[in-house]
Tab-separated table of C-alpha atoms and ligand atoms in Angstrom:
chain	number	residue	atom	x	y	z
A	27	MET	CA	-5.379	28.847	1.016
A	28	SER	CA	-6.164	25.667	2.885
A	29	GLU	CA	-9.191	23.667	1.872
A	30	GLU	CA	-11.734	22.354	4.339
A	31	LEU	CA	-11.890	18.655	5.272
A	32	PRO	CA	-15.418	17.489	4.384
A	33	ALA	CA	-17.549	15.351	6.685
A	34	PRO	CA	-17.059	11.627	6.013
A	35	PRO	CA	-19.572	10.186	3.521
A	36	ASP	CA	-22.133	7.717	4.935
A	37	ILE	CA	-20.402	4.725	3.329
A	38	ALA	CA	-17.296	5.430	5.426
A	39	ARG	CA	-19.141	4.176	8.511
A	40	GLU	CA	-19.607	0.795	6.817
A	41	VAL	CA	-16.018	0.559	5.651
A	42	PHE	CA	-14.333	1.701	8.883
A	43	THR	CA	-16.016	-0.280	11.647
A	44	GLY	CA	-15.304	-0.585	15.379
A	45	GLU	CA	-12.049	1.034	16.455
A	46	ALA	CA	-11.218	1.800	12.837
A	47	TRP	CA	-13.857	4.547	12.725
A	48	ASP	CA	-12.167	6.859	15.244
A	49	ARG	CA	-8.757	6.128	13.753
A	50	ALA	CA	-9.921	6.878	10.224
A	51	ARG	CA	-11.369	10.245	11.296
A	52	ALA	CA	-8.205	11.055	13.209
A	53	PHE	CA	-6.022	10.120	10.196
A	54	ALA	CA	-8.195	12.316	7.922
A	55	GLU	CA	-7.469	15.233	10.263
A	56	ILE	CA	-3.726	14.439	10.325
A	57	LEU	CA	-3.588	14.308	6.501
A	58	ALA	CA	-5.569	17.529	6.130
A	59	GLY	CA	-3.458	19.278	8.800
A	60	PRO	CA	0.218	18.277	9.226
A	61	GLY	CA	0.070	16.238	5.992
A	62	VAL	CA	-0.628	19.353	3.964
A	63	VAL	CA	1.566	21.722	5.993
A	64	ARG	CA	4.551	19.405	5.568
A	65	GLY	CA	3.897	18.935	1.846
A	66	LEU	CA	2.956	15.266	1.883
A	67	LEU	CA	-0.450	15.939	0.403
A	68	GLY	CA	-1.465	18.740	-1.929
A	69	PRO	CA	-3.986	21.230	-0.436
A	70	ARG	CA	-6.297	20.517	-3.348
A	71	GLU	CA	-6.567	16.894	-2.189
A	72	VAL	CA	-8.178	17.866	1.127
A	73	PRO	CA	-11.794	17.820	-0.171
A	74	ARG	CA	-11.028	14.376	-1.653
A	75	ILE	CA	-9.362	12.821	1.377
A	76	TRP	CA	-12.307	10.541	2.178
A	77	ASP	CA	-13.202	9.213	-1.259
A	78	ARG	CA	-9.990	9.345	-3.249
A	79	HIS	CA	-7.605	8.448	-0.438
A	80	LEU	CA	-9.106	6.814	2.675
A	81	LEU	CA	-11.970	4.845	1.109
A	82	ASN	CA	-10.114	3.972	-2.074
A	83	CYS	CA	-7.253	2.576	-0.053
A	84	ALA	CA	-9.475	0.847	2.567
A	85	VAL	CA	-11.313	-1.238	-0.025
A	86	VAL	CA	-7.982	-2.796	-1.087
A	87	ALA	CA	-8.389	-4.824	2.139
A	88	GLU	CA	-10.890	-6.991	0.235
A	89	ALA	CA	-7.910	-8.425	-1.675
A	90	VAL	CA	-5.671	-8.952	1.372
A	91	PRO	CA	-5.750	-12.399	2.983
A	92	GLU	CA	-6.060	-12.792	6.772
A	93	ASP	CA	-3.150	-12.537	9.264
A	94	VAL	CA	-0.500	-11.614	6.680
A	95	ARG	CA	2.727	-9.642	6.912
A	96	LEU	CA	2.258	-6.791	4.421
A	97	VAL	CA	4.878	-4.328	3.131
A	98	ASP	CA	3.581	-1.101	1.615
A	99	ILE	CA	6.232	-0.018	-0.861
A	100	GLY	CA	6.659	3.779	-1.195
A	101	SER	CA	4.078	4.504	1.472
A	102	GLY	CA	4.390	8.320	1.270
A	103	ALA	CA	1.794	9.656	3.683
A	104	GLY	CA	0.657	6.101	4.517
A	105	LEU	CA	-1.409	5.278	1.426
A	106	PRO	CA	-2.523	2.587	1.239
A	107	GLY	CA	-0.476	0.894	4.028
A	108	LEU	CA	-1.543	2.925	7.041
A	109	VAL	CA	-5.210	2.810	6.020
A	110	LEU	CA	-4.975	-0.992	5.587
A	111	ALA	CA	-3.481	-1.241	9.095
A	112	ILE	CA	-6.481	0.759	10.398
A	113	VAL	CA	-9.140	-1.425	8.771
A	114	ARG	CA	-7.309	-4.711	9.292
A	115	PRO	CA	-5.961	-5.141	12.839
A	116	ASP	CA	-5.267	-8.819	11.971
A	117	ILE	CA	-2.403	-7.943	9.584
A	118	ARG	CA	1.123	-6.682	10.388
A	119	VAL	CA	2.073	-3.746	8.180
A	120	THR	CA	5.525	-2.439	7.299
A	121	LEU	CA	5.454	1.069	5.807
A	122	LEU	CA	8.529	1.287	3.568
A	123	GLU	CA	9.547	4.768	2.532
A	124	PRO	CA	13.000	6.207	1.698
A	125	LEU	CA	12.402	9.889	2.524
A	126	LEU	CA	13.099	10.958	6.115
A	127	ARG	CA	10.482	13.718	6.167
A	128	ARG	CA	7.865	11.119	5.231
A	129	THR	CA	9.000	8.427	7.683
A	130	VAL	CA	8.900	11.002	10.519
A	131	PHE	CA	5.307	11.859	9.524
A	132	LEU	CA	4.445	8.155	9.375
A	133	GLU	CA	5.981	7.429	12.796
A	134	GLU	CA	4.108	10.333	14.348
A	135	SER	CA	0.821	9.212	12.764
A	136	VAL	CA	1.253	5.632	13.957
A	137	GLU	CA	1.847	6.903	17.482
A	138	ALA	CA	-1.075	9.338	17.409
A	139	LEU	CA	-3.402	6.649	16.123
A	140	LYS	CA	-2.122	4.109	18.727
A	141	LEU	CA	-1.618	1.437	16.078
A	142	ASP	CA	0.320	-1.561	17.349
A	143	ASN	CA	0.367	-3.493	14.057
A	144	VAL	CA	2.581	-1.077	12.096
A	145	GLU	CA	6.356	-0.612	11.715
A	146	VAL	CA	7.891	2.255	9.768
A	147	LEU	CA	11.039	1.381	7.814
A	148	ARG	CA	13.166	3.971	6.087
A	149	GLY	CA	14.660	2.612	2.863
A	150	ARG	CA	14.200	1.609	-0.730
A	151	ALA	CA	12.470	-1.607	-1.745
A	152	GLU	CA	15.505	-2.813	-3.751
A	153	GLU	CA	17.698	-2.460	-0.611
A	154	LEU	CA	15.443	-4.798	1.377
A	155	ALA	CA	15.751	-7.783	-0.979
A	156	GLY	CA	17.192	-10.831	0.803
A	157	LYS	CA	16.774	-9.202	4.220
A	158	ARG	CA	13.050	-9.435	4.817
A	159	GLU	CA	10.213	-11.548	3.501
A	160	PHE	CA	6.486	-10.704	3.314
A	161	ASP	CA	3.217	-12.405	2.345
A	162	VAL	CA	1.825	-9.329	0.543
A	163	ALA	CA	3.343	-6.184	-0.991
A	164	SER	CA	1.072	-3.244	-1.726
A	165	ALA	CA	1.842	-0.074	-3.700
A	166	ARG	CA	0.054	2.944	-5.062
A	167	ALA	CA	1.525	5.536	-7.417
A	168	VAL	CA	5.091	4.360	-6.884
A	169	ALA	CA	6.403	3.037	-10.205
A	170	PRO	CA	5.276	1.445	-13.478
A	171	LEU	CA	4.327	-2.227	-13.007
A	172	ASP	CA	7.503	-3.670	-14.584
A	173	ARG	CA	9.734	-1.708	-12.192
A	174	LEU	CA	7.446	-2.461	-9.275
A	175	LEU	CA	7.743	-6.183	-10.041
A	176	LYS	CA	11.539	-5.941	-9.890
A	177	TRP	CA	11.323	-4.342	-6.456
A	178	ALA	CA	8.458	-6.375	-4.996
A	179	MET	CA	9.025	-9.948	-6.099
A	180	PRO	CA	12.298	-10.426	-4.124
A	181	LEU	CA	10.422	-9.283	-0.994
A	182	LEU	CA	7.654	-11.923	-1.297
A	183	ARG	CA	7.640	-15.494	-0.119
A	184	GLU	CA	6.767	-18.126	-2.730
A	185	GLY	CA	2.992	-17.833	-3.164
A	186	GLY	CA	3.005	-14.271	-1.790
A	187	GLU	CA	1.177	-11.490	-3.635
A	188	LEU	CA	1.884	-8.100	-5.072
A	189	ILE	CA	-1.249	-5.924	-4.960
A	190	ALA	CA	-0.681	-2.819	-7.063
A	191	MET	CA	-3.335	-0.087	-7.171
A	192	LYS	CA	-3.281	0.852	-10.820
A	193	GLY	CA	-6.509	2.547	-11.949
A	194	GLU	CA	-7.310	3.154	-15.610
A	195	ARG	CA	-4.042	1.992	-17.152
A	196	ALA	CA	-3.991	-1.312	-15.245
A	197	ALA	CA	-4.633	-3.566	-18.261
A	198	GLU	CA	-2.051	-1.771	-20.416
A	199	GLU	CA	0.576	-1.917	-17.670
A	200	LEU	CA	-0.067	-5.597	-17.200
A	201	ALA	CA	0.471	-6.255	-20.919
A	202	GLU	CA	3.619	-4.107	-20.959
A	203	ALA	CA	5.079	-5.967	-18.011
A	204	ASP	CA	4.870	-9.385	-19.659
A	205	ALA	CA	8.645	-9.860	-19.947
A	206	GLN	CA	9.242	-8.855	-16.346
A	207	LEU	CA	6.459	-11.141	-15.135
A	208	LYS	CA	8.231	-14.066	-16.802
A	209	ALA	CA	11.688	-13.005	-15.667
A	210	GLY	CA	10.474	-12.513	-12.087
A	211	GLY	CA	8.910	-15.978	-11.991
A	212	ALA	CA	5.328	-14.780	-11.448
A	213	ARG	CA	2.888	-17.647	-11.053
A	214	THR	CA	-0.236	-15.673	-12.063
A	215	ALA	CA	-1.076	-12.078	-12.853
A	216	GLU	CA	-4.617	-10.711	-13.099
A	217	LEU	CA	-6.755	-7.608	-12.781
A	218	VAL	CA	-9.082	-7.447	-9.799
A	219	THR	CA	-11.649	-4.796	-8.921
A	220	VAL	CA	-12.593	-4.061	-5.341
A	221	GLY	CA	-14.909	-1.638	-3.553
A	222	HIS	CA	-18.064	-2.277	-5.563
A	223	GLY	CA	-20.878	-0.203	-4.042
A	224	LYS	CA	-18.348	1.577	-1.834
A	225	VAL	CA	-16.202	3.650	-4.161
A	226	GLU	CA	-17.019	4.961	-7.612
A	227	PRO	CA	-15.519	3.700	-9.849
A	228	PRO	CA	-14.416	0.498	-8.066
A	229	ALA	CA	-10.663	0.370	-7.543
A	230	THR	CA	-8.633	-1.611	-10.079
A	231	LEU	CA	-5.746	-3.660	-8.776
A	232	VAL	CA	-3.117	-5.790	-10.457
A	233	ARG	CA	-2.584	-8.916	-8.370
A	234	VAL	CA	0.581	-10.951	-9.058
A	235	VAL	CA	1.304	-14.188	-7.260
A	236	ALA	CA	5.003	-14.856	-6.770
A	237	GLY	CA	6.389	-18.152	-7.865
A	238	ARG	CA	9.923	-19.303	-7.296
A	239	THR	CA	12.076	-16.732	-9.041
A	240	PRO	CA	15.086	-17.923	-11.039
A	241	GLU	CA	17.149	-16.014	-8.452
A	242	ARG	CA	15.587	-17.917	-5.537
A	243	GLY	CA	15.986	-21.186	-7.407
A	244	ARG	CA	19.723	-20.540	-7.962
A	245	ARG	CA	20.196	-19.633	-4.287
A	246	ARG	CA	18.498	-22.845	-3.174
A	247	ARG	CA	20.502	-25.140	-5.494
A	248	ARG	CA	23.804	-23.688	-4.308
A	249	ARG	CA	23.174	-24.770	-0.701
B	14	LIG	C1	3.985	9.470	-5.660
B	14	LIG	S1	4.458	8.930	-4.058
B	14	LIG	C2	3.075	7.913	-3.611
B	14	LIG	C3	2.900	7.811	-2.145
B	14	LIG	C4	1.710	6.956	-1.707
B	14	LIG	N1	1.872	5.560	-2.022
B	14	LIG	C5	0.408	7.486	-2.241
B	14	LIG	O1	-0.214	6.804	-3.046
B	14	LIG	O2	0.037	8.622	-1.887
B	14	LIG	C6	5.759	7.716	-4.397
B	14	LIG	C7	6.494	7.293	-3.122
B	14	LIG	O3	7.367	6.223	-3.449
B	14	LIG	C8	8.593	6.423	-2.743
B	14	LIG	N2	9.658	5.671	-3.461
B	14	LIG	C9	10.306	6.048	-4.578
B	14	LIG	N3	11.221	5.118	-4.906
B	14	LIG	C10	11.120	4.118	-3.999
B	14	LIG	C11	11.794	2.886	-3.819
B	14	LIG	N4	12.774	2.495	-4.638
B	14	LIG	N5	11.441	2.098	-2.766
B	14	LIG	C12	10.455	2.488	-1.922
B	14	LIG	N6	9.779	3.649	-2.065
B	14	LIG	C13	10.112	4.463	-3.078
B	14	LIG	C14	8.747	7.968	-2.738
B	14	LIG	O4	9.625	8.427	-1.752
B	14	LIG	C15	7.322	8.431	-2.552
B	14	LIG	O5	6.990	8.598	-1.191
C-alpha cells in the first residue's frame, strides 16, 4: 500500500527559498509518485521524504562553495545532487548514474522541474576519470569512503573537494580510509556537520580536499 506524502515541515520554507520552494514541493511529489512506482524509492520512505531526503540533502549546500561545477556520484533518484541544484541555482550539477532506469527518471525530473543548471550523465565514476573535471564531488550511500576516494579524486581539480554524506560511521570510515587518502594525494580530510537547527541530528559529512595525485603528477612530468 502506498504511503501518504506529509505536508512539508515549517523549516522547509526557510531552507527552500524563492523558486526553490515550488521545485522542492514538486520534486517531493515526483519522488512519492513515479519515484516509488518505478522502484527508485521504497514506499516506506514516503513519510520521510521531507526530513530524511529533501532537507537532509539540501543542508549539504552549506558546505558547497559558490559557482562550482559539482558532480553527484551515484545520484540514484537525485539525492543529493538534484536537491542541491534546486537550492543552489549558482552551481552547475552533473548527476552521474550508471543505471538507465534511473537516468530516465532523472532526465524527466529535471525537465518537469525546469532546471537549467543540471545535466544527467549515464555512466560509472571510474569511467569518467581523465575525461571530465569538477570542483566538487558529492555522494550519498554509494560506497565506503576508501572506494569513493578512488572514484572521486580523479574527477576533481587540484584543490577540489569530495563531500561525502556519511552519517554515524563517518569518523570510522575516515580512519579506515587513511591509506587511500595518502595514495590519492588528499590534501586534507575532515568531518563537518551541517544543518544545525534545520535537521535533527545535523548531517555529518566527510570533506576531502584533493591535492595533486601521484597519477596527475606523473602525467604532468611526462609532457
Ligand atoms: C544506494 S544508491 C544511492 C542513491 C542516492 N545517492 C541516494 O542517496 O538515494 C547507490 C547508487 O550508486 C550507483 N552506483 C553504483 N556504482 C557506481 C559507480 N561506480 N559510479 C557511479 N554510480 C554508481 C547505483 O547505480 C545507485 O544508483
